[in-house]
XYZ file of C-alpha atoms in Angstrom:
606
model
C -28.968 16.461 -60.336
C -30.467 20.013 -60.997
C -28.587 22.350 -62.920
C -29.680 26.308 -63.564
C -29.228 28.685 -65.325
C -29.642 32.407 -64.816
C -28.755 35.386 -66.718
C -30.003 39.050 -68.248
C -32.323 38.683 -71.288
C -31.049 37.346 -74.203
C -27.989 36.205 -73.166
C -28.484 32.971 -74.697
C -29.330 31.057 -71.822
C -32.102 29.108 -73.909
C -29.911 28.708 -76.799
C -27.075 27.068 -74.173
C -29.624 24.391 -73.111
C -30.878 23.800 -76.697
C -27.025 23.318 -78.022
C -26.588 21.193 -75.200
C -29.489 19.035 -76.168
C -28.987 19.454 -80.468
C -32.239 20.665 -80.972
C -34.343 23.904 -80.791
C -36.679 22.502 -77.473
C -36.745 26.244 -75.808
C -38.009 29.038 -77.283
C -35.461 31.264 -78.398
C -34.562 34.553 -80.029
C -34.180 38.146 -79.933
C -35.163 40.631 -76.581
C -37.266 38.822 -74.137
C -37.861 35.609 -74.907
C -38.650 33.009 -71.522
C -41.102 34.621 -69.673
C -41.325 31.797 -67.189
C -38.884 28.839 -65.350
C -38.664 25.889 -67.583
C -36.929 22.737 -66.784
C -36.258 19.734 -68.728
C -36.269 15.907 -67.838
C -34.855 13.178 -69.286
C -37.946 10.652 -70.466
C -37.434 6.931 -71.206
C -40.294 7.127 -73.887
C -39.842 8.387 -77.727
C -42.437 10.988 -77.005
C -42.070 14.244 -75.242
C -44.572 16.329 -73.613
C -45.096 18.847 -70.901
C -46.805 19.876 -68.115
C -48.045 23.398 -67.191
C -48.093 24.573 -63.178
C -51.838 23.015 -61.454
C -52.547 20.405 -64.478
C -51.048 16.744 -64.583
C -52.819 16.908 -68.491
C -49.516 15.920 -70.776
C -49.508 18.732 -73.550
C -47.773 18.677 -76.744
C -44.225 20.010 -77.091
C -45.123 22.432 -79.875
C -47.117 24.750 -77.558
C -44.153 25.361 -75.321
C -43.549 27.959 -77.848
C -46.394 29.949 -77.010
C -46.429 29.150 -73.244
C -43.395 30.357 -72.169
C -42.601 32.946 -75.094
C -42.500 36.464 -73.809
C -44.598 37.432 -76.681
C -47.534 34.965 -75.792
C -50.581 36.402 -75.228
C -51.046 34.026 -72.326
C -48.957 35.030 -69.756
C -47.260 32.549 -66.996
C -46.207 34.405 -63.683
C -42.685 34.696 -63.817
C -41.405 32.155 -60.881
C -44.363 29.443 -62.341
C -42.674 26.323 -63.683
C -43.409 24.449 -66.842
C -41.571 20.701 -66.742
C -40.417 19.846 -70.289
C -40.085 15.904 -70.645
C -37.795 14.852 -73.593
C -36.872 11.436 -74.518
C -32.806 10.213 -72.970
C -31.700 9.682 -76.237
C -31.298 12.874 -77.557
C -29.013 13.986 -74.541
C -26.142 11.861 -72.714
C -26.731 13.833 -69.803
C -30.295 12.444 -69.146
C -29.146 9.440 -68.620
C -27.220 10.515 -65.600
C -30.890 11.976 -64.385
C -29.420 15.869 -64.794
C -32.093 18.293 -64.541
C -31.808 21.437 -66.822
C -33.341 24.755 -65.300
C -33.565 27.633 -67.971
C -35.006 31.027 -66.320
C -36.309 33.827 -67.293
C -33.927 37.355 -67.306
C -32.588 37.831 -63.946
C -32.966 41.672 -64.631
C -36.565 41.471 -65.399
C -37.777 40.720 -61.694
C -37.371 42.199 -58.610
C -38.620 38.695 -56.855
C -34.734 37.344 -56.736
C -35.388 35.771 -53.361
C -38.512 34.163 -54.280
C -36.968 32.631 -57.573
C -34.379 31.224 -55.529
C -36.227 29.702 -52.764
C -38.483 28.686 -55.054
C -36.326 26.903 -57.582
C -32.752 27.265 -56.628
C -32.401 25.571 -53.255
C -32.002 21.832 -54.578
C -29.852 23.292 -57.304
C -26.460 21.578 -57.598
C -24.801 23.591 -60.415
C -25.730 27.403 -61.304
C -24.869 28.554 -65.060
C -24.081 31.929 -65.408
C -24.651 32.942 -69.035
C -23.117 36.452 -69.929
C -22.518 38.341 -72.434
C -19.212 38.471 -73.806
C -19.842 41.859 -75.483
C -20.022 43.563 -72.271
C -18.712 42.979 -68.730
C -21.063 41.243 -65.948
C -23.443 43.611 -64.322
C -24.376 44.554 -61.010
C -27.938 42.476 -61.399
C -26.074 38.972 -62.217
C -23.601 39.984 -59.564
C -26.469 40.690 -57.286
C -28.381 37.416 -58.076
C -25.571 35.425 -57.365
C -24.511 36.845 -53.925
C -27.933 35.614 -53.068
C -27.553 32.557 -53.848
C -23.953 32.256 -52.284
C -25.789 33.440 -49.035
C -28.180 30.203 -49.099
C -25.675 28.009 -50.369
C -22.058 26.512 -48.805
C -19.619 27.739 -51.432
C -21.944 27.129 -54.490
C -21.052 25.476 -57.850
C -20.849 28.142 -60.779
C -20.151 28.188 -64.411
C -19.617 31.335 -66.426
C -20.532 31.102 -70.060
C -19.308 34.417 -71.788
C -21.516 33.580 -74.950
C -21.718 35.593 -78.450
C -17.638 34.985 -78.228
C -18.065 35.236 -82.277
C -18.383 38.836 -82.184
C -15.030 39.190 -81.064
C -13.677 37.409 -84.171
C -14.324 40.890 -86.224
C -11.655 42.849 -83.261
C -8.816 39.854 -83.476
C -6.590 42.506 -82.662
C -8.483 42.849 -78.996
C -9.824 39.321 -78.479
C -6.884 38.357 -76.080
C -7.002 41.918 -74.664
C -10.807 41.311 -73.584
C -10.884 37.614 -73.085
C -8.191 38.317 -70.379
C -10.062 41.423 -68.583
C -13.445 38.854 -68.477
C -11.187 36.468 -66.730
C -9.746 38.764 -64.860
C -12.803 39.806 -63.276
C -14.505 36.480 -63.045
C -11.478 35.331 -60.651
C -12.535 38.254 -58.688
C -16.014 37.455 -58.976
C -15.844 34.091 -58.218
C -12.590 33.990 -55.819
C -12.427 37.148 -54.029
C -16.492 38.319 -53.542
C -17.802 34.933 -54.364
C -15.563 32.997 -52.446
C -16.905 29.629 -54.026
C -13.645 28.724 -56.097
C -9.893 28.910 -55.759
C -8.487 31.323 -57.962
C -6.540 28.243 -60.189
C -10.133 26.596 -60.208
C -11.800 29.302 -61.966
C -10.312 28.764 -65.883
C -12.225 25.353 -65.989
C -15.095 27.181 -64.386
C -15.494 30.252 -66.982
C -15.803 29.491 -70.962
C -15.937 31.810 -74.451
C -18.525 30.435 -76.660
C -21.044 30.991 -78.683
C -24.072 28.829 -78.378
C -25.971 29.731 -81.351
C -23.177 28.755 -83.455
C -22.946 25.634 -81.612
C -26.744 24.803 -81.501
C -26.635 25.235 -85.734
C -24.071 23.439 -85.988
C -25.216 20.626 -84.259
C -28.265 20.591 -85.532
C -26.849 20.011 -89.261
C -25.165 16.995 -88.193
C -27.840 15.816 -87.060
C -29.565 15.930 -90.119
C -26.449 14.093 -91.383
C -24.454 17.276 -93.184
C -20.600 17.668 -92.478
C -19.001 19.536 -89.456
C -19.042 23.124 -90.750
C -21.049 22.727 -94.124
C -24.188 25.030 -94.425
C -23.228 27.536 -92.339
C -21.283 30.819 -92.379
C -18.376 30.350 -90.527
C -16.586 33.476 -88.378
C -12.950 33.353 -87.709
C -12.074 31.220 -84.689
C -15.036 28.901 -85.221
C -13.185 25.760 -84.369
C -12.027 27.179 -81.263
C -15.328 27.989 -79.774
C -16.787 24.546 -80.918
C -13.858 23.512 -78.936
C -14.600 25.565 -76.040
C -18.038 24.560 -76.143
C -16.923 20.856 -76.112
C -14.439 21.631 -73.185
C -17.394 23.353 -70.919
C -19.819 19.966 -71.457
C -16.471 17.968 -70.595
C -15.903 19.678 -67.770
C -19.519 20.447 -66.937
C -20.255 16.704 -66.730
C -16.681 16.088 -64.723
C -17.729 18.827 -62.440
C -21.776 17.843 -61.927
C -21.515 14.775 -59.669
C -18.991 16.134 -57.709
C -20.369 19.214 -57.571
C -23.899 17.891 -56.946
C -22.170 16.154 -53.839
C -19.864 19.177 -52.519
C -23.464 21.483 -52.867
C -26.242 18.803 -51.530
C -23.981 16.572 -49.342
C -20.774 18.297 -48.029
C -22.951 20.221 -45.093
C -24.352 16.758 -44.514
C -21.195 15.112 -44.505
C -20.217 17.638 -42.087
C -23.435 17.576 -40.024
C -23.062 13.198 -40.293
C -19.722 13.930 -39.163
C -20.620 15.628 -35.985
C -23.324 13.554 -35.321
C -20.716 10.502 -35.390
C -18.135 12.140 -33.334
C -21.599 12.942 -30.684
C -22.207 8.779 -31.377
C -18.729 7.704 -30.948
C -18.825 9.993 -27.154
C -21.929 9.518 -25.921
C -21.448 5.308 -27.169
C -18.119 5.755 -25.123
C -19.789 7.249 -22.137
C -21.934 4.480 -22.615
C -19.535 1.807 -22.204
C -17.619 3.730 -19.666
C -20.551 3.569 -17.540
C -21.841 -0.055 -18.652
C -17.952 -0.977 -17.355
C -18.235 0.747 -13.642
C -21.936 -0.121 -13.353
C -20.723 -4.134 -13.913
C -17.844 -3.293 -11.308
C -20.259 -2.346 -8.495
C -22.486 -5.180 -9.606
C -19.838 -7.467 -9.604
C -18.517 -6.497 -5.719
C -22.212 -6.423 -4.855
C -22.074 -9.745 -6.084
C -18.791 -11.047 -4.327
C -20.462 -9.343 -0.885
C -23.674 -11.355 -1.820
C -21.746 -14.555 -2.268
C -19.269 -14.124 0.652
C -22.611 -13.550 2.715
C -24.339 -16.161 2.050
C -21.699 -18.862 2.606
C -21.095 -16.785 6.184
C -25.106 -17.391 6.855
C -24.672 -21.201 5.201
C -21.377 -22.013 7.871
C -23.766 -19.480 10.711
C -26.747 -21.320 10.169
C -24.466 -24.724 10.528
C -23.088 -23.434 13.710
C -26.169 -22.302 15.235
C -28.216 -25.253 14.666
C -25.377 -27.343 16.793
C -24.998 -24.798 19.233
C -28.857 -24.957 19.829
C -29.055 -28.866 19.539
C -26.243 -28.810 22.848
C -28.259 -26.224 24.184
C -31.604 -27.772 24.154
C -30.083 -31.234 25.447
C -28.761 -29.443 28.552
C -32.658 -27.356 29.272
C -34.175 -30.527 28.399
C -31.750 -32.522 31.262
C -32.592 -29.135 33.319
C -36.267 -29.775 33.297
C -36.185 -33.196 33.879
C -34.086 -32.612 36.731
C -36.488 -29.926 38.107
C -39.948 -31.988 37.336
C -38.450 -34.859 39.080
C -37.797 -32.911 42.144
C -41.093 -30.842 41.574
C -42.986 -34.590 41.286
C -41.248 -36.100 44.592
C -42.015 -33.417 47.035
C -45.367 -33.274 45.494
C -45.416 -37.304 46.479
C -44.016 -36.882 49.847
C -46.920 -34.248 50.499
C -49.382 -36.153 49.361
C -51.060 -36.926 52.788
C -51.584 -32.932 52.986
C -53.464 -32.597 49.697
C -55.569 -36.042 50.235
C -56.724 -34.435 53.671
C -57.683 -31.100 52.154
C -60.673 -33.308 50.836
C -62.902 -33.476 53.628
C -66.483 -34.491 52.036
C -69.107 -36.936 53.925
C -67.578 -39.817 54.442
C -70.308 -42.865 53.366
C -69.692 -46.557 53.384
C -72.665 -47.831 51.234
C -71.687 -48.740 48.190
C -72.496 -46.051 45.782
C -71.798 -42.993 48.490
C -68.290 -45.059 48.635
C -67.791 -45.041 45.055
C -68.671 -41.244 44.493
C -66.568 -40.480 47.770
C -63.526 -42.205 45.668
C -64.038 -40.619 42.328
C -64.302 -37.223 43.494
C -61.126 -37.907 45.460
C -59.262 -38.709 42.447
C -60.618 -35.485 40.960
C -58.769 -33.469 44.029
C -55.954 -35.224 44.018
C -55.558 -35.432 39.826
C -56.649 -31.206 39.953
C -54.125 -30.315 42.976
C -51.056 -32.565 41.936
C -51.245 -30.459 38.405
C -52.233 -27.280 40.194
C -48.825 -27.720 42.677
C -46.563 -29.205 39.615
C -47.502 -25.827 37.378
C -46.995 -23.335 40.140
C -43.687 -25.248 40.540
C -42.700 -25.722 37.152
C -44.237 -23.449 34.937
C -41.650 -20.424 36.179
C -38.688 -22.628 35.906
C -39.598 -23.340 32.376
C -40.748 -20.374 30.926
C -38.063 -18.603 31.991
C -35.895 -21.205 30.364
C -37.840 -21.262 26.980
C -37.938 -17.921 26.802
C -34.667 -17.463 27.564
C -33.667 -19.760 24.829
C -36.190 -18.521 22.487
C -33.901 -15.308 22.642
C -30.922 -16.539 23.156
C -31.742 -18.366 19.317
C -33.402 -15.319 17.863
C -30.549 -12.841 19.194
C -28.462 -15.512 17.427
C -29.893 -15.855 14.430
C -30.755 -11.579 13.783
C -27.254 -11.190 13.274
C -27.425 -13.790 9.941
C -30.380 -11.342 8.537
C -29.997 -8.041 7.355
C -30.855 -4.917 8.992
C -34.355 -4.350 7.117
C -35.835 -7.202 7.819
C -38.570 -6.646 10.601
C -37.862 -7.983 14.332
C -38.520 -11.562 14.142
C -40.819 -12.319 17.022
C -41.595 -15.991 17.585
C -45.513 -17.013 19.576
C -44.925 -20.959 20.852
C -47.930 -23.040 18.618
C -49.114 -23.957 22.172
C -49.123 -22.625 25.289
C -46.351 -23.709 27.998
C -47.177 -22.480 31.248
C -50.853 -24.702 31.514
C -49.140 -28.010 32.994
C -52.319 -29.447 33.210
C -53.236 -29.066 29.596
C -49.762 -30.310 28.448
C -49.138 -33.128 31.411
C -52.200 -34.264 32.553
C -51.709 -36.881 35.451
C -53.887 -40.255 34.810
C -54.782 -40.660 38.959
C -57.905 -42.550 37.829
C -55.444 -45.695 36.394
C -53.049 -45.263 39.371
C -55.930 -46.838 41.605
C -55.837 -49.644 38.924
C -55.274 -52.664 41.802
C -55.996 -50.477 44.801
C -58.382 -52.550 47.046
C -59.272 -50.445 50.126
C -59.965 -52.239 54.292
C -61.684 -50.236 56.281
C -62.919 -53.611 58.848
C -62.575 -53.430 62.243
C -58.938 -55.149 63.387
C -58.025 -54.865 66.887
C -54.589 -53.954 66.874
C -53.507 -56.992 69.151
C -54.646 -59.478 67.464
C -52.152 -62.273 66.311
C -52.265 -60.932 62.804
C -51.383 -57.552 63.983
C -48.810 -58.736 66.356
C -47.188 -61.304 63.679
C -46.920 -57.757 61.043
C -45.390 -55.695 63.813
C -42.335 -56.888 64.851
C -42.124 -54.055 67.407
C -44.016 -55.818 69.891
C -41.805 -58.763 70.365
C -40.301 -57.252 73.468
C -44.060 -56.400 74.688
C -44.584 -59.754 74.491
C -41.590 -60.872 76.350
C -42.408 -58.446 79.166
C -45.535 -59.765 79.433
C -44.275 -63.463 79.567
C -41.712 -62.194 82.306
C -43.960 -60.665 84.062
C -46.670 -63.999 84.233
C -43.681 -65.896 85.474
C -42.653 -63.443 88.361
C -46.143 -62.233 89.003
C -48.619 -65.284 88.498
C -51.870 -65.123 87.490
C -52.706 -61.769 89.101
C -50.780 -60.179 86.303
C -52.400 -62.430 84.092
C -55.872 -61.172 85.018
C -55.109 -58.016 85.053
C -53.704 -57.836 81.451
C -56.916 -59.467 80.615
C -59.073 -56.774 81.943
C -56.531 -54.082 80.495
C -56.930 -55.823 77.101
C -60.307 -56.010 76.988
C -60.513 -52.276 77.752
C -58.242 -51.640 74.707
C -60.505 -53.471 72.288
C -63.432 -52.345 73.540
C -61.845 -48.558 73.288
C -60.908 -49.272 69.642
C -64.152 -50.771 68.782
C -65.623 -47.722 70.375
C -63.563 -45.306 68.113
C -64.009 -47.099 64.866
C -66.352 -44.660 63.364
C -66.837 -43.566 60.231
C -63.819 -40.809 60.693
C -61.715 -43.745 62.007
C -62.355 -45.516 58.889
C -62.003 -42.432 56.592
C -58.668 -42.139 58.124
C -57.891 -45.585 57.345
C -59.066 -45.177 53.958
C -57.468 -42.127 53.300
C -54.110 -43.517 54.382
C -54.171 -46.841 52.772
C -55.209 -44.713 49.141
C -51.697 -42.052 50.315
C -49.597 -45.331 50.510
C -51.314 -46.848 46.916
C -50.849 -43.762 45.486
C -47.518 -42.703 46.449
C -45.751 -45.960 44.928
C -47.818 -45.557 41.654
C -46.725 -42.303 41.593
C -42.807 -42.930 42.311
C -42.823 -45.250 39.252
C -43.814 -43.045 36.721
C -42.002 -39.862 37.760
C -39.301 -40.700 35.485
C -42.292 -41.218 32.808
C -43.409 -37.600 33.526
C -40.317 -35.942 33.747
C -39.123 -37.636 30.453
C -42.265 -36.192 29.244
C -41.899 -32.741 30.538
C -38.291 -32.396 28.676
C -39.513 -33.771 25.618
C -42.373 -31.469 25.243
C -39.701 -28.862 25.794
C -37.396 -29.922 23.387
C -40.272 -29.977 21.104
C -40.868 -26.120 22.183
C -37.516 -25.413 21.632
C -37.155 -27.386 18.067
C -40.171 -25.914 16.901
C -38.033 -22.188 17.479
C -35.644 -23.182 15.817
C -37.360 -24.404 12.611
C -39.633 -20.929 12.582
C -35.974 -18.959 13.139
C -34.032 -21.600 10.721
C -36.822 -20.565 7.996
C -36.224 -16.743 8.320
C -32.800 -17.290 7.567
C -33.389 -20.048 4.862
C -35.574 -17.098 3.099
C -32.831 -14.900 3.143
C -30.125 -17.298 2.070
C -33.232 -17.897 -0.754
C -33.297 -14.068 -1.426
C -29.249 -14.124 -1.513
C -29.275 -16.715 -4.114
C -31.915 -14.512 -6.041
C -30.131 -11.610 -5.759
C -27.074 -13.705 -6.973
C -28.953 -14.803 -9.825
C -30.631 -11.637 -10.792
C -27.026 -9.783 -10.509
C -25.896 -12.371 -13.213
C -28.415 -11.728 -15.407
C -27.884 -7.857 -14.483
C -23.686 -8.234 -15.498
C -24.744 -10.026 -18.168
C -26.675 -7.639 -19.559
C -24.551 -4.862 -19.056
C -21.704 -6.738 -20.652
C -23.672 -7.025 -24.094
C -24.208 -3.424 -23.693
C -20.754 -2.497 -23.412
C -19.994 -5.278 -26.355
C -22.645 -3.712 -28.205
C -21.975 0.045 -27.637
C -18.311 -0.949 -28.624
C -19.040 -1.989 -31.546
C -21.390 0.723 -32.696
C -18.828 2.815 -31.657
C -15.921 1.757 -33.658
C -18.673 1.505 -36.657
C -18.852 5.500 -35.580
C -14.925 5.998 -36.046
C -15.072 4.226 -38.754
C -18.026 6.377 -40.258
C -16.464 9.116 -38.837
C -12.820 8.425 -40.806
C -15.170 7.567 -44.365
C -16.626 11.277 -43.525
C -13.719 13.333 -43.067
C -12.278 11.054 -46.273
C -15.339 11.916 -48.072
C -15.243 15.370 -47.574
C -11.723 15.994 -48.030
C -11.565 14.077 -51.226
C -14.801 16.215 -52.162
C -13.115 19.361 -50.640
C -9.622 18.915 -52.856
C -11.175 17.202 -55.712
C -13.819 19.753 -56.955
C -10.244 22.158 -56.627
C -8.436 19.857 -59.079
């Protein structure tokens, strides 16, 4: 804690510091003495030293006489500082870590703003030491109005030293201690405006420090109070008074060191808690609406995901009845498709109208490239019959399922568009027909057999009434009949044998392999339709596992989003815990503050 003092030359200021510290340490004596700012620290060592302004060289304490002496021939700038370092035990102040500022004659510079900026601004105490044998003058008026301009309401002693003259007027002492109170409470209360006018009797003393420094120092040499010295009237009362001023000088230094350096701070820490305390309460305010919204976006994001779950559910048993009634659909219609294709058989084998050759290897080509035709056109006519029917029903369902299923995703997502894995218009490519293993058994007869022979009679049961005719007739008729049935059935075999070319047995051939081919082909309809349907349903399935995917992804996302707005709440929650508490540790600062300074504020007044 710094403590200066400032005051016209030879006021005593030096001799104050020394009586304060029982020994001559400052030079001191008549007119001009201090020519520059000297300040002395309290040093834990047995040795003192000092230190002059741009050297850290420790110099002895005997040439402080000649450094800062007016008188020196080696002159210090008047706002230079020379630190004086003197051991603790020689002051009881020290110890506390007080700082003692002596300065030189406040009326011998013009550089008052420079000497305070300079030296004064970390001050916690100013000492102003007068001179009690005349009143205080404009300059230590003036000096201290600049101070009280840098300063919130500044701590200030008056010391009205040389109070021993007065002890040869007794008969005015009271008269002129009075009108120097008098005007220090105007000084200090009314222009000052640092005190209270019932502070300022503990702020303004009568003594005389010369007296006191003397005295001091005989004691410490071990003589009696009052021995060796010449003694004026009223002695023990400035001793006294000198006493009272330390006492209430180091009652007054912490707190005044506090209401100087830390009241605007207090004040300053005070409004920065009350900012704290709002903005921490904004904070919370905002953590608490922020974790509402996340909280309903959170109940929406739940609710909407166990509405896609139960959807989803739905959908996928909607689409199972739904693909069980195409699939019976397209059996239905395959079936159909494959029986008219079998009843018009004959048409498509006759479209194939190559050579017909009965060696053996023409015959065998001539039957392979026949199975070709037929194998090509059956799965030709069975696409242009089927392939409509069931692309309009897969596609159909394909929307149906998607239009379904949109309504469980959200509006951003893109349009879900769905391309089948494998085409199903190509019927060929998806049902081929195995015609070469229907012929598995087939064993063509393209002979000559006369069509009334016994074997042709005994499979045609048609004839029987021929026959009967004809045995009639023989009876009724006799042999003439006889004879002429003879020639007329020699004529018909010798016709047929005539016509039994190679178209007549291509004909025969051709409808022997229709009649082979048509009952192979009625027993595995059922086989292909079955198969038709189930390569549908598989269509169809596949659709739905693409479309159930999409929506598993966004139930995925939902459950993200559920997870990452409980880590979100969470946070927020600690925020708002956190900012809380910070901002009751504000109102709490806040109330230690404003108890701080108001203690401060009404104690430095006691």
């Amino acid at each position: 804690m710094k403590v200066a003092f400032f005051g016209r030359t030879s006021n005593g200021k030096s001799t104050t510091i020394n009586a304060m510290l029982q020994d001559k340490i400052l030079p001191m004596g008549m007119g001009h003495t201090t020519n520059c700012f000297l300040s002395v620290h309290g040093l834990d060592t047995p040795d003192p030293y000092i230190l002059v302004p741009g050297s850290n060289d420790k110099k002895n304490v005997k040439s402080l006489g000649q450094l800062a002496h007016a008188l020196s021939e080696e002159k210090l700038d008047p706002s230079s500082l020379v630190q004086v370092f003197w051991p603790k035990s020689s002051c009881k102040m020290f110890s506390e870590d007080v700082v003692l500022v002596d300065s030189p004659g406040i009326d011998v510079s013009n550089d008052l703003n420079e000497w305070i900026d300079k030296h004064c601004l970390d001050a916690d105490v100013f000492v102003l030491v007068a001179n009690a044998e005349s009143t205080l003058t404009v300059a230590e008026k003036s000096f201290f109005h600049k101070v009280n301009q840098r300063f919130s309401r500044p701590n200030i002693f008056i010391l009205y030293n040389r109070w021993d003259a007065s002890a040869s007027e007794p008969d005015t002492m009271k008269l002129v201690k009075d009108q120097h109170l008098s005007r220090s409470i105007s000084f200090l209360a009314d222009e000052l405006k640092c005190v209270d006018k019932g502070q300022v009797e503990d702020r303004v003393f009568f003594v005389s420090a010369k007296e006191t420094l003397n005295t001091r120092m005989l004691e410490h040499q071990g003589m009696p109070k009052g021995d060796g010295a010449i003694h004026f009237g009223g002695f023990d009362e400035r001793q006294l008074e000198f006493e009272n001023f330390e006492h209430k000088f180091e009652e007054c230094i912490s707190k005044s060191a506090i209401q100087t350096k830390f009241e605007s701070h207090a004040l300053s820490g005070l409004k920065i808690a009350n900012m704290v305390e709002v903005r921490l309460q904004k904070i919370v305010d905002s953590a608490s609406q922020q974790r509402s919204k996340l909280e309903k976006t959170k109940m929406e994001e739940k609710n909407r995901l166990e509405y896609v779950k139960e959807q989803l559910i739905s959908c996928k048993h909607d689409f199972k009845c739904r693909i069980e009634e195409i699939t019976s659909e397209v059996e239905v219609q395959v079936k159909a498709a494959m029986t008219e294709e079998i009843d018009g058989l004959a048409l498509l084998v006759n479209e194939f109208d190559p050579p017909f050759l009965t060696d053996t290897a023409s015959f065998k080509t001539y039957k392979e490239e026949l199975c070709n035709h037929l194998k090509s056109g059956l799965e030709r006519n069975m696409t242009d019959h089927c392939s409509n029917f069931k692309t309009q029903v897969i596609c159909g369902a394909q929307e149906e399922m998607k239009d379904r299923l949109r309504s469980l995703l959200p509006p951003e997502t893109p349009e879900v568009s769905y391309e089948p894995s494998t085409p199903v218009l190509d019927f060929q490519a998806n049902y081929p027909l195995a015609v070469s293993r229907l012929l598995t058994g087939f064993h063509e007869d393209i002979k000559f057999h006369f069509s009334l022979d016994w074997r042709a009679i005994s499979g045609n049961l048609g004839c029987i009434p021929t026959l009967l005719a004809i045995a009639l007739g023989v009876n009724i008729l006799g042999w003439k009949f006889i004879a002429l049935c003879g020639v007329l059935f020699t004529l018909m075999y010798t016709w047929q044998w005539v016509l039994w070319t190679c178209s007549g047995k291509k004909e025969a051939f051709k409808r022997q392999f229709v009649d082979h081919t048509s009952k192979q082909l009625r027993v595995v309809v059922s086989l292909i339709s079955d198969g038709c349907s189930k390569r549908v349903k598989r269509e169809l399935t596949s659709t739905i596992a693409t479309l159930e995917s999409l929506v598993q992804r966004e139930m995925e996302n939902l459950e993200e989003n559920i997870i990452k707005l409980d880590q979100e709440i969470t946070r927020l929650e600690k925020i708002k815990n956190h900012a809380r508490i910070l901002g009751n540790e504000a109102s709490r600062l806040k109330s230690e503050l404003s108890q701080f300074i108001t203690e401060v504020w009404f104690g430095s007044k006691i």
